[in-house]
Amino acid sequence: MYYNVRPVRLVHDLQPAATIVHAAEPKHAYEHHHISEDEHVDYYAYPKYVFKYGVNDFHSGDIKTHHESRDGDVVKGQYTVVEPDGSIRTVDYTADKHNGFNAVVHKTAPISAHEAAHLHH
């Protein structure tokens, strides 16, 4: 598809701006406090969560689990993945501000598809 491109001439018509006068907004007793640029507000909520999920798709062979929890600056979790050869890779991990991220990986011998299907139970 081709487009016919032509130069466009821009014309700026500058006229004096009209003076506009607005009446002041009425004041309310519940005025909001506006934060100036000099004020620092730290919007900090204590981080705490837990999640867990699993996938067991026989058509694609995607079989995995994952769970994780966080309490403050400490994160702990584990995930498992059934590898194409039938072995299971399990990763246990922790993370905190003192030790950083640490993971320990375990791998089991290959299992049958029937055994892999029962991983979530």
Tab-separated table of C-alpha atoms in Angstrom:
chain	number	residue	atom	x	y	z
A	1	MET	CA	0.000	0.000	0.000
A	2	TYR	CA	1.389	3.386	-0.993
A	3	TYR	CA	0.477	6.744	0.432
A	4	ASN	CA	0.647	10.022	-1.418
A	5	VAL	CA	2.618	12.316	0.890
A	6	ARG	CA	2.349	16.054	0.360
A	7	PRO	CA	3.843	18.872	2.384
A	8	VAL	CA	1.376	20.690	4.611
A	9	ARG	CA	1.650	24.417	5.215
A	10	LEU	CA	0.985	25.450	8.803
A	11	VAL	CA	-0.452	28.877	9.458
A	12	HIS	CA	-0.395	30.285	12.965
A	13	ASP	CA	-2.912	33.032	13.594
A	14	LEU	CA	-1.829	34.730	16.803
A	15	GLN	CA	-4.409	36.971	18.387
A	16	PRO	CA	-4.303	38.611	21.809
A	17	ALA	CA	-5.721	36.332	24.477
A	18	ALA	CA	-8.932	37.431	26.132
A	19	THR	CA	-8.826	38.176	29.841
A	20	ILE	CA	-10.795	35.593	31.794
A	21	VAL	CA	-11.876	36.184	35.373
A	22	HIS	CA	-13.004	33.327	37.619
A	23	ALA	CA	-14.753	33.637	40.943
A	24	ALA	CA	-12.959	31.956	43.845
A	25	GLU	CA	-14.137	28.472	44.789
A	26	PRO	CA	-16.083	28.287	48.058
A	27	LYS	CA	-14.044	27.042	51.027
A	28	HIS	CA	-15.168	23.854	52.757
A	29	ALA	CA	-14.558	22.813	56.338
A	30	TYR	CA	-13.034	19.512	55.189
A	31	GLU	CA	-10.283	20.889	52.970
A	32	HIS	CA	-7.683	18.364	51.887
A	33	HIS	CA	-4.105	18.862	52.982
A	34	HIS	CA	-1.928	19.320	49.933
A	35	ILE	CA	1.644	18.093	50.160
A	36	SER	CA	4.237	20.625	49.126
A	37	GLU	CA	7.363	19.625	47.244
A	38	ASP	CA	9.407	20.040	50.436
A	39	GLU	CA	7.415	17.473	52.412
A	40	HIS	CA	8.380	13.794	52.270
A	41	VAL	CA	5.625	11.256	52.792
A	42	ASP	CA	6.635	7.607	53.026
A	43	TYR	CA	3.746	5.436	51.870
A	44	TYR	CA	4.980	2.197	53.403
A	45	ALA	CA	2.745	-0.756	53.960
A	46	TYR	CA	4.137	-3.813	55.718
A	47	PRO	CA	4.754	-6.404	52.976
A	48	LYS	CA	3.077	-9.708	53.780
A	49	TYR	CA	1.575	-12.256	51.389
A	50	VAL	CA	1.209	-15.958	50.602
A	51	PHE	CA	0.483	-17.485	47.198
A	52	LYS	CA	0.333	-20.956	45.720
A	53	TYR	CA	-0.501	-22.392	42.313
A	54	GLY	CA	-0.021	-25.472	40.202
A	55	VAL	CA	-0.261	-26.446	36.535
A	56	ASN	CA	-1.035	-29.965	35.370
A	57	ASP	CA	-1.479	-29.842	31.575
A	58	PHE	CA	-1.305	-33.318	30.049
A	59	HIS	CA	-1.540	-31.989	26.470
A	60	SER	CA	1.568	-29.827	26.675
A	61	GLY	CA	3.352	-31.795	29.390
A	62	ASP	CA	3.559	-28.652	31.536
A	63	ILE	CA	3.491	-29.889	35.132
A	64	LYS	CA	4.677	-27.575	37.903
A	65	THR	CA	3.874	-26.145	41.327
A	66	HIS	CA	4.917	-22.967	43.091
A	67	HIS	CA	4.299	-21.499	46.523
A	68	GLU	CA	5.811	-18.464	48.186
A	69	SER	CA	5.361	-16.392	51.324
A	70	ARG	CA	6.664	-13.019	52.395
A	71	ASP	CA	6.735	-11.554	55.875
A	72	GLY	CA	8.456	-8.176	55.943
A	73	ASP	CA	11.808	-8.455	54.216
A	74	VAL	CA	11.922	-12.276	54.316
A	75	VAL	CA	10.720	-14.293	51.309
A	76	LYS	CA	10.544	-18.114	51.308
A	77	GLY	CA	9.320	-20.370	48.574
A	78	GLN	CA	9.550	-23.543	46.562
A	79	TYR	CA	8.759	-24.546	43.024
A	80	THR	CA	8.806	-27.882	41.235
A	81	VAL	CA	8.991	-28.571	37.519
A	82	VAL	CA	8.669	-31.909	35.754
A	83	GLU	CA	11.464	-31.865	33.171
A	84	PRO	CA	11.003	-33.328	29.645
A	85	ASP	CA	12.913	-36.480	30.699
A	86	GLY	CA	10.441	-37.058	33.570
A	87	SER	CA	12.798	-35.938	36.341
A	88	ILE	CA	11.545	-33.436	38.893
A	89	ARG	CA	13.504	-30.289	39.642
A	90	THR	CA	12.657	-28.769	43.039
A	91	VAL	CA	14.005	-25.371	44.039
A	92	ASP	CA	13.757	-24.177	47.639
A	93	TYR	CA	14.638	-20.508	48.010
A	94	THR	CA	14.869	-17.737	50.566
A	95	ALA	CA	15.638	-14.058	50.254
A	96	ASP	CA	16.235	-11.346	52.813
A	97	LYS	CA	18.214	-8.137	53.068
A	98	HIS	CA	21.034	-9.726	55.092
A	99	ASN	CA	21.684	-12.900	53.055
A	100	GLY	CA	20.335	-11.927	49.624
A	101	PHE	CA	18.744	-14.577	47.403
A	102	ASN	CA	19.672	-18.210	48.097
A	103	ALA	CA	18.385	-21.261	46.261
A	104	VAL	CA	18.931	-24.978	46.754
A	105	VAL	CA	18.140	-27.154	43.729
A	106	HIS	CA	17.234	-30.844	44.025
A	107	LYS	CA	16.654	-33.178	41.101
A	108	THR	CA	14.975	-36.585	41.292
A	109	ALA	CA	15.234	-39.521	38.930
A	110	PRO	CA	12.777	-39.627	36.011
A	111	ILE	CA	9.215	-40.633	36.905
A	112	SER	CA	6.325	-41.950	34.840
A	113	ALA	CA	3.583	-39.689	33.470
A	114	HIS	CA	1.149	-41.327	35.918
A	115	GLU	CA	3.358	-40.408	38.895
A	116	ALA	CA	3.798	-36.862	37.574
A	117	ALA	CA	0.025	-36.425	37.347
A	118	HIS	CA	-0.243	-37.057	41.104
A	119	LEU	CA	2.333	-34.408	42.024
A	120	HIS	CA	-0.393	-31.930	43.021
A	121	HIS	CA	-2.304	-34.282	45.314
